[in-house]
């Protein structure tokens, strides 16, 4: 079974970062659903329910590492305030459901039933997780096998063996082959706590020890974060640089291959031309020998010409092969150049992120420095203030200056503390992307960010037997396709009914008969739904549903100018109104109708009578159609 292809995602370090977790925390505490998506964004539902309790928050934090890892692996992970979670891969190949209740939830049971029915793999983990994965070659089991699997599963549940096994850290595995058994899987990621907003120090009432403790925490945190950031930076840039360098080396080699192949093609073309020239000379020699009766020389020359023809053909084929190799190498070089550019961009992005992170850590250290300044100034102010009672009691000259100095140190301490607190001042809030309850492209219960399929990171959560190289020993999950819609059904939905005016179409109330499919109404301008040629645009509305002996009320004014009727009636027109000056309508008097501007022309080809198929099979004086010309009367 092949491994499911991975999903392209945003950089790992921007998925589930501090900002994402704060947005999710605030949404859940407000009773809203929050989805962490593989594009690095957080989507929050518009409607709110019951806020997340402390117990539910503890459960969610215990699985928050799973949420981040799944999102980094191409999933949209929706978290409910009550602790329920659903993760859907962007390509619909896997679904993972979490529930804080140790018993299987209704949704988890439905997912298990779906897996059994579809021949998918399903695993019930000890951490409240049910994982569903369908394979490319999965086929629904027979009714007998499916019934047996359901019976075995129910027996495990009813007997309490499933609960006992899960409490022991085991996983129940239901394979697509119908096998059911307990296995041990690798533990998931460690819990992750939601970040808490740090309380600002009281610049007035804080002690020097408060400021020094805060400064020490900031310095230690910045140092540890910088070491980790350096490791991440080195890993990211080293990987991107190695890939870019390899692509560039391969590009140079491909370009050299293309150059060499083109040279070989030119050389082979030259040889082919030389052989062809010699072949022609040999044929001439053979012809001359035949003319003189020298049959031996003619035979020899013929044999030489045939040999040269073979060699010319071989050289031409060699040239074609060389040109094909050159084209392939050129295409490879172009592709590798693009890959190098992408890897260079990846390295630049890593450098940019590292610089941004370094700036944050520098600010953190600057904040610590401000707090240390505040601690020093406040300690000096307190020392001077502590001396004041004794100095005043002894009437020491300059007491007022000491009092002023203490106040100045206290003022400087307060200013330094406020500058330090300013680093933690609330920034303009990031507005989470609000979504409705039915906007989930992943197929879950809450909207998430869509991600296109591609190659990338495979989560260890989903299946420890995933093979990133595409090979498999038969136990790993496979490519899963979304078979929830039948292609034939979709085709039927998309293919609407069609109506063709071709063939025989007759109006029972008239003499008009269409004898072939040349009069197909492709634009639907004259929808003949009742066989009466009703003009739906009201340009020539035939209100009496016939085409003969119409009264003035039968035809409305020609508002679009398709038929020039200067008196707006089409009945009893004066000779000057409509005259047939070109004898287009054979039975009409010359002074009756005139189509001087081709007003009767069917410019859209909707009713173009290209083969004179419209014929008047009734009386010739009915004002209908004249069979002799095929024109409309």
C-alpha angles and dihedrals in degrees: 000000000000123000119254111255115251126248124241110242141178114275110295095240093058094052111085095003124154093277093051093050092049091052091049092046093052093046095050093045087053091053096254131130116249127199124198106204134197091247089070095254133120119225119199127195117243095224123069132213134171113339120245112270124220090256092050091046090054090052092048092048089052088060099033091099088057090050093053094045093049092049090050087053096057102275131128104222118199118198121197121208089242091059101259112136134188126189122193125184113232090239092049092240098124139025126192122191125192126193129177091216109094089219119077112268123227091254091051091049090051090050091051091049090050091052092051092048094048098041092246129147117257129182128192108207130201093241095067094269127133114192125197125191129169124203131219092244096040114132128186111262123242116271090253094053093045092050091050092051091050091049093050091048093049090049091053091050097044094045093052092237092118093054092046092049092048091049086054091056097256128137126223109225123198107188126203088246091064096257117141124192147129120266137174117241131192116271117259128241121301120266117274123209124220110249116253124216108252114236113243116244116253102250090201105039102029119111127230087252090056091054094045092049091051092047092050091051091051093048094048092046093049092049094050092044091049092054091050091045091051091052091049091046093050092047094048097044094041092053093045092045092049091050092046092049092048091049091049093050091049090047092054090049091049092049090050089049090051092049092049092046092050090051090050090049091053092049091049091049089052092051092046091054091048092050091047092051092049090046091056091048090051091051090051090050091049091050091049092050092050090051091056093043095247096142095172092056091043091053092048093049091047091051090050092049092051091050091049090050090055092049091048090052091049091051092050091051090048089052092050091050091049092050090049090051090049091051091049092048091048091051089048091050091050091050092048091049088056091048091051090051090051092048090048089052089049090053091047090050090051090050091049092050091047091051091049091049092047089053089054092051091047089054089049090054091046088053089052090051091054091051091050089051089050090050093051094046093046092048090052091047091052092048092054092043089052090055095050099083093053093045091049092048091053092043090233111185114248097035090133090056090053090050090051091048091052090050090049092051090048090050091050090048091052092049092049090049091050091050089052092048090050089071088064096043112131112268123213102290120252106239109226117227106263117217138179127242095260102045101094113129088185091065097246134119098274135041118266138172117280119232128191120236119262144121126299143096123002117211117236086213096068101052129341090209095062109131112212091197093062094247121114142184092221098266102083127089118268138210108298124204126202103248096168089111125054110228090218090052091049090049091053091050093050096044105077122196115276130208122205123194089205122113120034113342117172133183106216091207095055144038093249116123125173106214100189143013094266090103098061110155097223095169097045092233093137104035103189096199095155102027094259105104093240111191102227092190090060092235091123106005108187097206094176092052097235137096099219137071094007122180121222090265092058094073124047125214114289097246096174095049095241093133116033106225106160094188095044097230115083088211131097091352119181114253090253093057100064122009128170097222094163096044090243091152106049101201095048125097113252091248097050107078134018125187096184097152100037089253091154093055115121096227095177093052091235095132102014107155096209096166102033090253094147104088134175104233092173132070117320093230098053096098090241122106132333111222092201094068106015089229126135114256 
